[in-house]
mmCIF file of C-alpha atoms and ligand atoms in Angstrom:
data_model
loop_
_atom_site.group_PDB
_atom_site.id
_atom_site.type_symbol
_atom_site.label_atom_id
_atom_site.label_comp_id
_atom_site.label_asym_id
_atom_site.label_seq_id
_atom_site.Cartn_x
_atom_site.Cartn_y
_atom_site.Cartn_z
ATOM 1 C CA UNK B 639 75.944 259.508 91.832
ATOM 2 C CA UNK B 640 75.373 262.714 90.400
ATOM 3 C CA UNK B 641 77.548 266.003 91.401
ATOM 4 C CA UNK B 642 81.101 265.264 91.159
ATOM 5 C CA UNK B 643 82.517 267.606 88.117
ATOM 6 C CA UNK B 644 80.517 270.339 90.231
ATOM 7 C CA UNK B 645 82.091 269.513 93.699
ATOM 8 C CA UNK B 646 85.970 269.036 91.880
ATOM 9 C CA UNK B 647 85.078 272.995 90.218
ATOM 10 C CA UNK B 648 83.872 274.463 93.167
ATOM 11 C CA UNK B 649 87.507 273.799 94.488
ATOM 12 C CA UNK B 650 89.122 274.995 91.481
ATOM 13 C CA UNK B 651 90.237 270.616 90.551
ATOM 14 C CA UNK B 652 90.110 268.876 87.539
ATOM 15 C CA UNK B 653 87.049 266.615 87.143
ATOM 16 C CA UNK B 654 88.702 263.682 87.970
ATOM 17 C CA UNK B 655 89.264 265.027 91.624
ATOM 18 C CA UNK B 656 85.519 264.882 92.126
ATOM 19 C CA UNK B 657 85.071 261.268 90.642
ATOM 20 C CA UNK B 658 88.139 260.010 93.302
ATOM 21 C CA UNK B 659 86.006 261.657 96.224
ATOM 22 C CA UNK B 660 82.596 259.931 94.662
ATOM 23 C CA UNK B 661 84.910 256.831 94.708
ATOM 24 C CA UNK B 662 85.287 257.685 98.823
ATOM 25 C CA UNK B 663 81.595 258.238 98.927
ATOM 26 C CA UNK B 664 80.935 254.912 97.625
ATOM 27 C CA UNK B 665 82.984 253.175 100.327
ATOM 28 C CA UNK B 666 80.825 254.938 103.030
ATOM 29 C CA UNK B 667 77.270 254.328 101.787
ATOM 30 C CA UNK B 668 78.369 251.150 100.929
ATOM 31 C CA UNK B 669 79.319 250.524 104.458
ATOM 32 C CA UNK B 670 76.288 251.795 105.738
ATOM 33 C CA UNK B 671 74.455 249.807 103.425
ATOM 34 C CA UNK B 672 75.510 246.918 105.316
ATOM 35 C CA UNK B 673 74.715 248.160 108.742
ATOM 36 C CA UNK B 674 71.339 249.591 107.807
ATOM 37 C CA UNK B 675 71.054 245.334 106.894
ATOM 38 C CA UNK B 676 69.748 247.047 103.183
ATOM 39 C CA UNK B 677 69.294 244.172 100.587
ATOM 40 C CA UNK B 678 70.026 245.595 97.469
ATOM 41 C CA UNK B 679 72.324 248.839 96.361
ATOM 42 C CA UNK B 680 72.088 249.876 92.692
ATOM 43 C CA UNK B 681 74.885 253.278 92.225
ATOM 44 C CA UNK B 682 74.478 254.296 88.536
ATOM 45 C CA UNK B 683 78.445 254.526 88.187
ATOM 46 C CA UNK B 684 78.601 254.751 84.162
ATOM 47 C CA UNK B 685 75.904 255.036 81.543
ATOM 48 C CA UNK B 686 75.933 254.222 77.773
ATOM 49 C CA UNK B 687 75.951 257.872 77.237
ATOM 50 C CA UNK B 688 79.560 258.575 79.526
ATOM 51 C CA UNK B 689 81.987 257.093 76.502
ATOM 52 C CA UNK B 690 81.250 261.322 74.650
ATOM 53 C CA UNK B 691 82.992 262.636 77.380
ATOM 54 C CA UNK B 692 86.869 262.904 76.799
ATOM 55 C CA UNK B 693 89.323 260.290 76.796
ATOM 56 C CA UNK B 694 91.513 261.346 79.897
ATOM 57 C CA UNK B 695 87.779 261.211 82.263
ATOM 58 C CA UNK B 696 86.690 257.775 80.855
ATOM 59 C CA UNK B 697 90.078 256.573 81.324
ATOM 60 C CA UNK B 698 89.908 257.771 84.730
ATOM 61 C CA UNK B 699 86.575 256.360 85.900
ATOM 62 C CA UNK B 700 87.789 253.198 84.282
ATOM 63 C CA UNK B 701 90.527 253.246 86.209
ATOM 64 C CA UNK B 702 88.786 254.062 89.607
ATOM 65 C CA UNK B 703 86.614 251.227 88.913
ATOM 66 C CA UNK B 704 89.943 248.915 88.916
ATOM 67 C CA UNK B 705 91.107 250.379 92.037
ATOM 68 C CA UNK B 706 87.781 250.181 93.664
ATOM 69 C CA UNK B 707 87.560 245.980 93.127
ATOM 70 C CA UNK B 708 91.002 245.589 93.916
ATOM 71 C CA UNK B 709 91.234 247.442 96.913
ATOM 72 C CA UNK B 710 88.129 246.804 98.307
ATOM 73 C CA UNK B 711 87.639 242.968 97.774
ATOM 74 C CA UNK B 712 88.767 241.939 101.167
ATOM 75 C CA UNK B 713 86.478 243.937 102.894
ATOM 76 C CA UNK B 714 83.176 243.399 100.777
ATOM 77 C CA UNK B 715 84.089 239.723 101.113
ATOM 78 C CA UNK B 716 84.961 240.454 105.441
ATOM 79 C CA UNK B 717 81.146 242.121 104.989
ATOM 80 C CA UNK B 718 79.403 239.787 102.858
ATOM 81 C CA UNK B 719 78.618 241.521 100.086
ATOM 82 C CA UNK B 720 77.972 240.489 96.683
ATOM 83 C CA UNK B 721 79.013 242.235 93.748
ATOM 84 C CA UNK B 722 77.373 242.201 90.148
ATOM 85 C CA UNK B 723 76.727 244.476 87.431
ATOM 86 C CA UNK B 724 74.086 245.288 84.454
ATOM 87 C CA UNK B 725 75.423 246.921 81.667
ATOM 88 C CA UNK B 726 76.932 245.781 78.588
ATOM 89 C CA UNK B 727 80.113 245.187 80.698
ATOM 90 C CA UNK B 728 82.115 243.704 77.889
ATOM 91 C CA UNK B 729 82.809 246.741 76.032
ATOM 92 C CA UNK B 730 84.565 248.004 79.180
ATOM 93 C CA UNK B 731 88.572 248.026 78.993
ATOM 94 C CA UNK B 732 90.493 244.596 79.606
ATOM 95 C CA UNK B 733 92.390 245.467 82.804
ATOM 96 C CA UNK B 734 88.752 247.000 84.433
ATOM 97 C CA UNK B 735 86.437 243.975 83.504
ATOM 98 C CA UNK B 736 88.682 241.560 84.660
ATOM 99 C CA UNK B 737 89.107 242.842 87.962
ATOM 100 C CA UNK B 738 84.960 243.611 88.227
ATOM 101 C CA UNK B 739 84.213 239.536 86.709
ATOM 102 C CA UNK B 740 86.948 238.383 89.350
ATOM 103 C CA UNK B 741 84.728 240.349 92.233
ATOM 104 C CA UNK B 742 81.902 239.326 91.163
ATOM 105 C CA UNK B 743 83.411 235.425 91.010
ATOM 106 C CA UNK B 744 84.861 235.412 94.261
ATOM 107 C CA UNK B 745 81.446 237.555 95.960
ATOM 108 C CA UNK B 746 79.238 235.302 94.111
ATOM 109 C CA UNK B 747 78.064 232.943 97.021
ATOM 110 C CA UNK B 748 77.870 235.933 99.369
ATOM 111 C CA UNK B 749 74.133 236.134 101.167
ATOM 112 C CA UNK B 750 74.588 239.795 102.560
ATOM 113 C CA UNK B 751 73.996 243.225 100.962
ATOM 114 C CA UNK B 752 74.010 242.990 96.806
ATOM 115 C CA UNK B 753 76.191 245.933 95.336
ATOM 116 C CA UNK B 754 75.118 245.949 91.732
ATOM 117 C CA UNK B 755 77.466 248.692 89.541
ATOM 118 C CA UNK B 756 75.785 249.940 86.208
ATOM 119 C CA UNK B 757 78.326 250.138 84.113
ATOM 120 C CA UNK B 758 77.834 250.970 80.752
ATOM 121 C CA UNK B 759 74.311 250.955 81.430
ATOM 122 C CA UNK B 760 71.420 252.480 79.497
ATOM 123 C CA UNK B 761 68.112 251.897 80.286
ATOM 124 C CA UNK B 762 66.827 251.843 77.061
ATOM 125 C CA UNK B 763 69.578 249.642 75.558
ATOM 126 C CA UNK B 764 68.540 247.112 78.131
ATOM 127 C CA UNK B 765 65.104 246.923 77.158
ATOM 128 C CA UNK B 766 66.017 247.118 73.627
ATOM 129 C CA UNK B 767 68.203 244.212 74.655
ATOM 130 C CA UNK B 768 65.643 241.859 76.218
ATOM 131 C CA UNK B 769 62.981 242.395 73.133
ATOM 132 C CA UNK B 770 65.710 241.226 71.042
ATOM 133 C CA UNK B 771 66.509 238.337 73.098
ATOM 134 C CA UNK B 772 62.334 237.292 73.372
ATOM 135 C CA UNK B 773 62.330 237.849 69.737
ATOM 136 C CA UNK B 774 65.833 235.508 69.292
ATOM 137 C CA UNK B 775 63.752 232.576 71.608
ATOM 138 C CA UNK B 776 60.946 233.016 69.120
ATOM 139 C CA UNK B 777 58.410 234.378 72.005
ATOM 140 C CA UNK B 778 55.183 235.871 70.759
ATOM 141 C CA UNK B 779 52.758 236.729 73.560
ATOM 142 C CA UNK B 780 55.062 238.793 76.127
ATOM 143 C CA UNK B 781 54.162 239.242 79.559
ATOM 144 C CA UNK B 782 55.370 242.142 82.020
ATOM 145 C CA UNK B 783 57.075 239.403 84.041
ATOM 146 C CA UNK B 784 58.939 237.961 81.157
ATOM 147 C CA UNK B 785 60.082 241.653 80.098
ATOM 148 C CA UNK B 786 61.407 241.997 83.782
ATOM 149 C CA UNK B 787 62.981 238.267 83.400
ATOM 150 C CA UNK B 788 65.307 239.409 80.071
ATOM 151 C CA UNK B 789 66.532 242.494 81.874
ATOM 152 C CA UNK B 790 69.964 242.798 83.225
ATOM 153 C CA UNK B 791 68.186 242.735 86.741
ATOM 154 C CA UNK B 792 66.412 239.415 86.449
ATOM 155 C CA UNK B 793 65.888 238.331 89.886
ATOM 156 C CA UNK B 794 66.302 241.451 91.616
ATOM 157 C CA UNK B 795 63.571 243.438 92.898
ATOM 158 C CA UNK B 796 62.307 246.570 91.674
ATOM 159 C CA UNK B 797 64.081 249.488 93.399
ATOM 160 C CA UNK B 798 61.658 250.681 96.832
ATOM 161 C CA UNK B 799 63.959 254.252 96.375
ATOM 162 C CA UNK B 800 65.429 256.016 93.965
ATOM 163 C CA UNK B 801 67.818 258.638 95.208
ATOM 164 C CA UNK B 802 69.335 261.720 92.862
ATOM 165 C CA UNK B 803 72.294 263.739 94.176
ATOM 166 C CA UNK B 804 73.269 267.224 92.961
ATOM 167 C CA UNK B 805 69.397 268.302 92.363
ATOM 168 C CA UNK B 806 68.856 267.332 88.738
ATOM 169 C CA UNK B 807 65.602 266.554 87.954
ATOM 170 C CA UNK B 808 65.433 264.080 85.336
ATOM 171 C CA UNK B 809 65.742 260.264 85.738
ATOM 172 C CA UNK B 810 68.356 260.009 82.952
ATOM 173 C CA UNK B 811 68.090 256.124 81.260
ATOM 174 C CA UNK B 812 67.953 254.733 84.914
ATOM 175 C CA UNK B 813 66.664 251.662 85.437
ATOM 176 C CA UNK B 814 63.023 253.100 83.439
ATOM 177 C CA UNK B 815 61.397 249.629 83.711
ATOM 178 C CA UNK B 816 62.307 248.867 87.074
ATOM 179 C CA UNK B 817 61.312 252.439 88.751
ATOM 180 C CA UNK B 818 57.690 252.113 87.810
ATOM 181 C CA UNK B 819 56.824 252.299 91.324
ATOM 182 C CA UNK B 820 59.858 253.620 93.579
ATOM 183 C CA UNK B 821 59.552 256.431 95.272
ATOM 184 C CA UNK B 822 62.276 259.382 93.917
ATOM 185 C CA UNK B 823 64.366 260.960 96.493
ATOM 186 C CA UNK B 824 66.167 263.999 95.115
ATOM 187 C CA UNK B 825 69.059 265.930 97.262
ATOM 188 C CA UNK B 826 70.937 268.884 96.126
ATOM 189 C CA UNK B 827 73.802 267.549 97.988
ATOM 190 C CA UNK B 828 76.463 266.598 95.327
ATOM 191 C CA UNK B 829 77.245 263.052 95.564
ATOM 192 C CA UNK B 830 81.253 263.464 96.944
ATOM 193 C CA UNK B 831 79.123 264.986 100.066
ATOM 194 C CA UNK B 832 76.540 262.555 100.826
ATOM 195 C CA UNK B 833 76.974 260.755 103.653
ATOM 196 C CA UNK B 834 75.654 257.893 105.881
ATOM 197 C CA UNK B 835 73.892 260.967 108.156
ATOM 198 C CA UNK B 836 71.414 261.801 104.134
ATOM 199 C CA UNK B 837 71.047 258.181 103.466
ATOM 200 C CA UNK B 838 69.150 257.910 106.771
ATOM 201 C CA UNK B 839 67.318 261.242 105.750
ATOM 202 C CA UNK B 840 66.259 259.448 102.738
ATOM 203 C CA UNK B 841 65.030 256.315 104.203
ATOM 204 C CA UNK B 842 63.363 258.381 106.473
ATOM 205 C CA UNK B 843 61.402 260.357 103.998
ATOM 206 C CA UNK B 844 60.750 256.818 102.452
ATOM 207 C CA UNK B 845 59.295 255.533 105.428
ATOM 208 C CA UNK B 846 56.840 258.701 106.055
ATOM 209 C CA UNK B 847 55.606 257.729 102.279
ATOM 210 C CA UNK B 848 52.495 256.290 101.532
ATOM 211 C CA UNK B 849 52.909 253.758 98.690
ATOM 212 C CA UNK B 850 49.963 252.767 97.160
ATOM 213 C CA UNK B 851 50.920 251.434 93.928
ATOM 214 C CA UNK B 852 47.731 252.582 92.179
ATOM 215 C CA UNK B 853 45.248 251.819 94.558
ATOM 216 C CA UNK B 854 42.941 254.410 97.103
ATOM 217 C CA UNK B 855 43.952 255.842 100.186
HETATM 218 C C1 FPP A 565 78.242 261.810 87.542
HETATM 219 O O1 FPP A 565 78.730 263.058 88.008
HETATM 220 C C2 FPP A 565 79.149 260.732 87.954
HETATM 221 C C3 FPP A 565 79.745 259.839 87.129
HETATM 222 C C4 FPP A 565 79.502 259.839 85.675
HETATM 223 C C5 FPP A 565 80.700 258.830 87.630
HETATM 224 C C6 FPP A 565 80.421 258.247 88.985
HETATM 225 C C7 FPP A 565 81.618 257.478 89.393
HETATM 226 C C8 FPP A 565 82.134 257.405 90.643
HETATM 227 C C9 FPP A 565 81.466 257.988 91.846
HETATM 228 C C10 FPP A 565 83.436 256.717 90.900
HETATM 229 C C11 FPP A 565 83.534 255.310 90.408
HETATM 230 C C12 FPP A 565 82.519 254.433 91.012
HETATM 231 C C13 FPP A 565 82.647 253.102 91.234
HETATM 232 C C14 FPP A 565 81.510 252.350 91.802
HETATM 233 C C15 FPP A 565 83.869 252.362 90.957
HETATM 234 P P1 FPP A 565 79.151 264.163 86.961
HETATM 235 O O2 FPP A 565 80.584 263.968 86.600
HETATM 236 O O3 FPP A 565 78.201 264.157 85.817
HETATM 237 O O4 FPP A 565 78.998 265.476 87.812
HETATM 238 P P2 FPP A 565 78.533 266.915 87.299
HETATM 239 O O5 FPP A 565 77.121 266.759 86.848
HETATM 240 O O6 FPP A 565 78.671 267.762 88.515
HETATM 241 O O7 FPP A 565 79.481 267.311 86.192
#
């Protein structure tokens, strides 16, 4: 979700500005998520790498994330979403996680779209994170599908699409296992302007995709 210091300075706003209107973006692709009947949203909301950049934004993206849960609970529960995360979500502050573990509680036996934050995510942590855990079991001859089964996304599939707002072209500690295969959509649109009208452009451009996964035409 890429884009938002850019949109809040091309208005002359504090960053924080463009975060709050990502936070309005989020509502409306979330939305249309459900309508599209789309199985699995991952939004990149917060990576390992976020905590260098000062206090008063971190606080502020922390505290968006509290407002989001609260204020939006009724209706992902009226939609049937489920919430969860991957991250290492317990070095987030008190007041945030709580809200995002009671979410996730009360979504938990919800069979509709899954909205999975990344919060305090790194790619690289995470695989770090399941060698460690193989290593803790005392497991010698890894598989691929036993990497995939210590990662934070254990039972969900591996992203079909990979969207990038705001036209950077780098992947940035996103999900590195899991993209092996998903085709990359990247939009200069910054992400407080994406809408419900570019989602469908990107599934479009999905669908006219051949995916071959290695193999001949
Ligand atoms: C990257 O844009 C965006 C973030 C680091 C935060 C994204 C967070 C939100 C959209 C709001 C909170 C979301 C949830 C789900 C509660 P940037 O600040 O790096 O933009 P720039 O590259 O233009 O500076």
């Amino acid at each position: 979700m890429d884009g938002n210091g850019r949109w809040a300075k091309k208005r002359g706003l504090p960053r924080i500005f463009g975060h709050k209107a990502g936070l309005g973006t989020v509502r409306k692709i979330v939305e249309a998520c459900v309508k599209l009947k789309i199985e699995h949203l991952t939004l990149y909301a917060f990576s390992t790498e976020n905590w260098i950049r000062p206090h008063s934004e971190v606080n502020g993206l922390m505290n968006l994330l509290k407002i989001y849960v609260r204020k939006e609970l009724k209706d992902l529960q009226k939609n049937n979403v489920r919430l969860s995360a991957i991250g290492d979500i317990s070095k987030l502050p008190s007041g945030a996680r709580a809200e995002l573990q009671k979410g996730i509680n009360e979504t938990s036996g919800n069979t509709g779209l899954g909205l999975n934050l990344a919060l305090n995510y790194g790619s690289r942590q995470e695989i770090v994170r399941a060698f460690n855990l193989m290593a803790e079991r005392g497991m010698r001859k890894i598989e691929e599908s036993d990497i995939s089964d210590f990662l934070y996304t254990a039972g969900m599939p591996d992203p079909d699409l990979l969207i990038r707002t705001s036209g950077e072209l780098r992947i940035s500690n996103f999900l590195l296992w899991q993209i092996a295969y998903s085709e990359l959509y990247i939009t200069p649109v910054l992400w407080p302007d994406f809408s419900e009208k570019h989602l469908i452009e990107a599934i479009a451009e999905y669908q006219r995709r051949d995916r071959r996964f290695g193999g001949a035409k």
